[in-house]
Amino acid sequence: MSRLVIISNRLPVTINKKDGELFYYPSAGGLATGLSSMDKSIEQLWIGWPGGNIEDKKEKKEIKDQLANDGLVPVFLSEKDIELYYEGFSNKVVWPHFHYFTQFTNYNNHSYWSAYERVNNKFMEVLKEHLRDDDVVWVHDYQLMLLPALIRTFNPNTEIGFFLHIPFPSYEIFRTLPWREELLEGLLGADQIGFHTYDYMRHFLSAAYRIAGFEHNFGKINVGQRIVNVDVFPMGIDYEKYAFPERYLDGEHFENTISRLTSKGRKLILSIDRLDYTKGIPQRIKAFEKFIKKNPQYHGKVTLLLIVVPSRSKVDQYQELKNEVDTLVGKVDGQFRTFGWSPIQYFYRSFPFQELTAIYKAADIALITPLRDGMNLVAKEFVASKEVSKKGVLILSEMAGASNELTDALIVNPRDITDMEEALEKAMEMSLEEQAERLTKMQHRLKKYTVKHWAETFLTELSQMSVLKSSNEINELNEDSKFQLLSDYKNAKNRLILLDYDGTLVSFKPEPHLAKPDAEVLALLEGLRDSEANKLVIISGRDKDTLGDWLGHLDLEMSAEHGVWRFQKSNWELAHGITNSWKKDIRPVLEAMVERTPGSFIEEKDYSIAWHYRKIDKALGEKRIREFRDVLLYLTANLDLQVLEGNKVVEVKNSGVNKGNATLKWVNSSDWDFILAIGDDNTDEDIFKALPDFGYSIKVGRDKTAAKYSLFGVKKVRALLKELVEIKVT
Ligand code: GDG
């Protein structure tokens, strides 16, 4: 079994130096707690920053040795790295931007960006010292988005997964980042990219398409010769740990904490987050204030336990937020407190796990209302803590990824103070039956989709990608097969060469009339035609007039409109039994498609008619085809026509006419000792299938094909034809 190498910004252990001595603590945060409960039977190595700024060589060595015992490898960051990469690019650019706080995004600090690049490379350098050929590497989160591509360059065969723990913003937001291409390119180095929710996945796919031009098919993106799988993996929790914390803890202390919290018989509303502007803490306090104001009957009977865990205190916005929270708490408390009651109990610190779980158990309501949150594990942990009691209400923001799963919570809009206030009223009044019913449903899900399940699903799907990679392998025309083709060509006396035009000899252009043959392609065709042993045929879906104008002077043979016309001895001949009287019935349907789809257009040929959607969003084009498919099929069935779906085009033409039938006429017209056919489109598959066994068929592109070989791109086709032409010369 392969070894798993986890790479994240922070290690699950944080080092703190006090009075010259090093102390090791478990790191806080969802990622550290989550991954630490993964199956230990798989060999693991975890690479990351242990926190702090360790400069001393002796200390570095000591830390390295100490961590190595637990399979951990430190990446040491300098003071500058921490300032520019961690506090800078990660937390002042990516974090606010991806959480839709663009007013806090620093768009113009290039030293942040260079540090981000430099530190991603630093992680790479450490990985290089440890990476084995069969390792599976799993990179985590927004601080390391360049790493997948760096690993890919270093070792193209490494299996690489990437998981983003925060939201991926909509394309409209993402596009405004100056480093958008670089970040996409970095991420697309992975074999698999995972997100917490379908929305984040959808946003990513849209950005990859609109910014970098990569299309996807059910979440699978073709990047060069690789497939990148993009999918949703909602992260779970270690359920048992929160459901039965007493099993892991000193029971007495645990019970004491609970009884201290519940001694006054007041309802306890819990709010717990890192101090962060994404968490909606001020709005939450305002909602509580409104609730207290509106419901005097609860005075003295309810407490908001407001726990704010210090975080990123060096970033300006966090200091401002701290002041705002302090002021708001003071205001509400000052306004409503009595000698025996304080409406808010405010803690600006973190709690050990033991106390945290006791707090979860003691709380009656959890008020978790982030303005944006990738997932939010606290919500899940609170629900799990009610496994035994079945008492408690979760009020959850619709902007937290967790709201997609915890649909039995009271879901609120975190910017709507009234909505949150009303949810508090509802929670206070909710019957025990309803609480139990809602909790049971959510617990059922959380028990099943634990963090272990999350990691296993991600890694299983990643390993299936490598199976897919090998089963999907395309038989590329490599040096050996090309050598055979060239030598067969050289030895042959009677050769047939069938070439498609668009996408094969010339690249696609936004409009068909722009794809005129250039000097290079004309010279290649002349070169091939000039060999006496060659019969050169252009076999295309284009109309005969365009082909005639562009290539008629070359004195070669042609087939136009997928076999409707045949050009021989400077003369166009129509295939038998073909009519075009049906066009008047089909045209209005295609015109309706154009009307509904700005940017699409009709191409009318003598005996066929096509609707192109090359210039518009592929998804919109495909949606339109789905809408009109039934009408088209109904009409064409009655008129003995066929509907062909090509590369961003739908074409209607007489049935029984296709490139395959056209090909057979040439194939049967002589006793060839060499046949070569090259094409890129679905319609060219008919050509490949019509060739005798000894024929060479080459598909241009990466799709599944009946052709013997594949070549990637027009440039490569031209290079091959050039070699054929040169054989004639020598
Ligand atoms: C990211 C995304 C996503 C909190 N306070 C204390 C404490 N915690 C523990 C909780 C929980 C974890 O920290 C917080 O998890 P979150 O999910 O809320 O958020 P982050 O870790 O900041 O961030 C987030 C997550 O990654 C996972 O993908 O859900 O959306 O932003 O486990 O229990 N633990 C202790 N004392 C505390 O005071 N011991």
Short mmCIF file of N, CA and C and ligand atoms in Angstrom, two decimals, residues 28-34 95 99 141-142 163-167 196 200 235 237 242 272-274 278-279 307 309 312 349-354 356 360 372-379 381 401 454, ligand 1:
data_model
loop_
_atom_site.label_atom_id
_atom_site.label_comp_id
_atom_site.label_asym_id
_atom_site.label_seq_id
_atom_site.Cartn_x
_atom_site.Cartn_y
_atom_site.Cartn_z
N ALA A 28 -4.82 23.84 17.14
CA ALA A 28 -6.28 23.98 17.11
C ALA A 28 -6.74 23.95 15.65
N GLY A 29 -8.04 23.94 15.44
CA GLY A 29 -8.56 24.05 14.07
C GLY A 29 -9.07 22.73 13.55
N GLY A 30 -9.98 22.84 12.61
CA GLY A 30 -10.70 21.69 12.08
C GLY A 30 -9.81 20.69 11.36
N LEU A 31 -8.86 21.19 10.58
CA LEU A 31 -8.03 20.30 9.77
C LEU A 31 -7.18 19.39 10.66
N ALA A 32 -6.53 20.03 11.66
CA ALA A 32 -5.66 19.26 12.54
C ALA A 32 -6.45 18.20 13.30
N THR A 33 -7.58 18.61 13.90
CA THR A 33 -8.37 17.64 14.67
C THR A 33 -8.92 16.56 13.75
N GLY A 34 -9.37 16.96 12.59
CA GLY A 34 -9.98 16.02 11.64
C GLY A 34 -9.00 14.96 11.19
N TRP A 95 -7.76 34.74 1.92
CA TRP A 95 -8.83 34.54 2.91
C TRP A 95 -9.99 35.51 2.71
N HIS A 99 -13.74 34.53 0.86
CA HIS A 99 -14.93 34.62 1.71
C HIS A 99 -15.80 35.81 1.32
N ASP A 141 -5.47 23.04 1.53
CA ASP A 141 -5.90 24.41 1.80
C ASP A 141 -5.20 25.55 1.07
N TYR A 142 -5.77 26.72 1.33
CA TYR A 142 -5.53 27.89 0.49
C TYR A 142 -4.12 28.46 0.58
N PHE A 163 -7.30 19.49 -1.29
CA PHE A 163 -8.60 19.80 -0.71
C PHE A 163 -8.61 21.25 -0.23
N LEU A 164 -9.66 21.97 -0.62
CA LEU A 164 -9.80 23.36 -0.19
C LEU A 164 -10.80 23.41 0.97
N HIS A 165 -10.35 23.91 2.11
CA HIS A 165 -11.22 23.91 3.30
C HIS A 165 -12.10 25.15 3.39
N ILE A 166 -11.81 26.13 2.59
CA ILE A 166 -12.61 27.36 2.63
C ILE A 166 -13.47 27.42 1.36
N PRO A 167 -14.38 28.38 1.25
CA PRO A 167 -15.22 28.42 0.04
C PRO A 167 -14.36 28.74 -1.19
N HIS A 196 -15.89 21.32 -0.09
CA HIS A 196 -16.90 20.92 0.88
C HIS A 196 -18.30 20.85 0.26
N TYR A 200 -19.16 25.37 -4.24
CA TYR A 200 -17.74 25.72 -4.40
C TYR A 200 -17.16 25.00 -5.63
N MET A 235 -16.63 17.52 4.71
CA MET A 235 -15.83 16.98 5.83
C MET A 235 -16.70 16.71 7.05
N ILE A 237 -16.87 14.86 11.25
CA ILE A 237 -16.13 14.96 12.52
C ILE A 237 -15.91 13.57 13.09
N TYR A 242 -17.12 13.52 20.33
CA TYR A 242 -17.99 14.59 20.82
C TYR A 242 -19.27 14.01 21.44
N ILE A 272 -19.45 30.18 19.57
CA ILE A 272 -18.00 29.95 19.67
C ILE A 272 -17.35 29.99 18.28
N ASP A 273 -16.37 30.87 18.15
CA ASP A 273 -15.63 30.98 16.89
C ASP A 273 -14.25 31.57 17.16
N ARG A 274 -13.40 31.41 16.15
CA ARG A 274 -12.18 32.22 16.11
C ARG A 274 -12.61 33.65 15.89
N THR A 278 -15.39 36.90 9.15
CA THR A 278 -16.29 36.04 8.38
C THR A 278 -17.35 35.38 9.29
N LYS A 279 -17.15 35.46 10.59
CA LYS A 279 -17.98 34.68 11.49
C LYS A 279 -19.28 35.38 11.90
N ILE A 307 -17.89 32.85 23.23
CA ILE A 307 -16.48 32.48 23.28
C ILE A 307 -15.82 32.91 21.97
N VAL A 309 -12.22 32.99 20.15
CA VAL A 309 -10.86 32.46 20.25
C VAL A 309 -9.91 33.42 19.52
N ARG A 312 -5.05 35.62 14.47
CA ARG A 312 -4.49 36.57 13.50
C ARG A 312 -4.44 38.00 14.04
N ARG A 349 -10.64 33.86 24.73
CA ARG A 349 -9.56 32.89 24.88
C ARG A 349 -10.04 31.53 24.36
N SER A 350 -9.11 30.58 24.28
CA SER A 350 -9.56 29.26 23.86
C SER A 350 -9.69 28.36 25.09
N PHE A 351 -10.36 27.24 24.91
CA PHE A 351 -10.59 26.31 26.01
C PHE A 351 -9.97 24.97 25.68
N PRO A 352 -9.50 24.25 26.70
CA PRO A 352 -9.02 22.90 26.39
C PRO A 352 -10.19 22.03 25.93
N PHE A 353 -9.87 21.00 25.17
CA PHE A 353 -10.89 20.12 24.59
C PHE A 353 -11.90 19.66 25.65
N GLN A 354 -11.36 19.28 26.80
CA GLN A 354 -12.18 18.80 27.91
C GLN A 354 -13.31 19.78 28.25
N LEU A 356 -14.28 22.36 26.40
CA LEU A 356 -15.08 22.65 25.21
C LEU A 356 -16.24 21.66 25.09
N TYR A 360 -20.29 22.23 25.19
CA TYR A 360 -21.25 21.75 24.18
C TYR A 360 -22.41 21.03 24.86
N ARG A 372 -19.82 33.77 6.04
CA ARG A 372 -19.34 32.77 5.07
C ARG A 372 -18.46 31.80 5.84
N ASP A 373 -18.59 30.53 5.55
CA ASP A 373 -17.75 29.55 6.22
C ASP A 373 -17.66 28.31 5.33
N GLY A 374 -16.44 27.85 5.08
CA GLY A 374 -16.26 26.71 4.20
C GLY A 374 -17.17 25.55 4.60
N MET A 375 -17.08 25.15 5.88
CA MET A 375 -17.93 24.08 6.38
C MET A 375 -18.53 24.49 7.73
N ASN A 376 -17.70 24.61 8.74
CA ASN A 376 -18.01 24.86 10.14
C ASN A 376 -18.26 23.56 10.89
N LEU A 377 -17.19 23.14 11.55
CA LEU A 377 -17.24 21.87 12.28
C LEU A 377 -17.88 22.02 13.64
N VAL A 378 -17.85 23.24 14.19
CA VAL A 378 -18.42 23.47 15.52
C VAL A 378 -19.90 23.06 15.50
N ALA A 379 -20.60 23.41 14.43
CA ALA A 379 -22.03 23.07 14.32
C ALA A 379 -22.21 21.56 14.42
N GLU A 381 -20.09 19.39 15.74
CA GLU A 381 -19.66 18.90 17.05
C GLU A 381 -20.78 19.13 18.09
N GLY A 401 -21.00 26.02 4.95
CA GLY A 401 -21.09 24.81 4.14
C GLY A 401 -21.92 23.75 4.83
N TRP A 454 -14.76 10.75 5.31
CA TRP A 454 -14.37 11.83 4.40
C TRP A 454 -13.00 11.55 3.77
C1 GDG B 1 -11.45 25.77 8.16
C2 GDG B 1 -12.64 26.43 7.46
C3 GDG B 1 -13.88 24.32 7.79
C4 GDG B 1 -12.64 25.95 18.32
N1 GDG B 1 -12.46 26.63 19.46
C5 GDG B 1 -11.78 25.82 20.28
C6 GDG B 1 -11.55 24.62 19.63
N2 GDG B 1 -12.10 24.73 18.42
C7 GDG B 1 -12.09 23.67 17.42
C8 GDG B 1 -13.50 23.20 17.12
C9 GDG B 1 -13.40 22.73 15.68
C10 GDG B 1 -12.31 23.62 15.12
O1 GDG B 1 -11.60 24.18 16.19
C11 GDG B 1 -12.89 24.77 14.31
O2 GDG B 1 -13.35 24.26 13.11
P1 GDG B 1 -14.11 25.14 12.03
O3 GDG B 1 -14.69 24.23 11.03
O4 GDG B 1 -15.14 25.92 12.72
O5 GDG B 1 -13.07 26.18 11.39
P2 GDG B 1 -11.47 26.28 10.97
O6 GDG B 1 -10.69 25.16 11.45
O7 GDG B 1 -11.06 27.61 11.44
O8 GDG B 1 -11.33 26.38 9.40
C12 GDG B 1 -13.92 25.82 7.98
C13 GDG B 1 -12.63 23.72 8.40
O9 GDG B 1 -11.44 24.36 7.93
C14 GDG B 1 -12.50 22.25 8.08
O10 GDG B 1 -12.42 22.06 6.70
O11 GDG B 1 -15.00 23.76 8.44
O12 GDG B 1 -15.01 26.37 7.30
O13 GDG B 1 -12.63 27.82 7.68
O14 GDG B 1 -12.98 21.40 15.61
O15 GDG B 1 -13.83 22.19 18.02
N3 GDG B 1 -10.91 23.59 20.17
C15 GDG B 1 -10.46 23.74 21.44
N4 GDG B 1 -10.64 24.89 22.12
C16 GDG B 1 -11.30 25.94 21.60
O16 GDG B 1 -11.46 26.96 22.25
N5 GDG B 1 -9.82 22.73 22.01
#
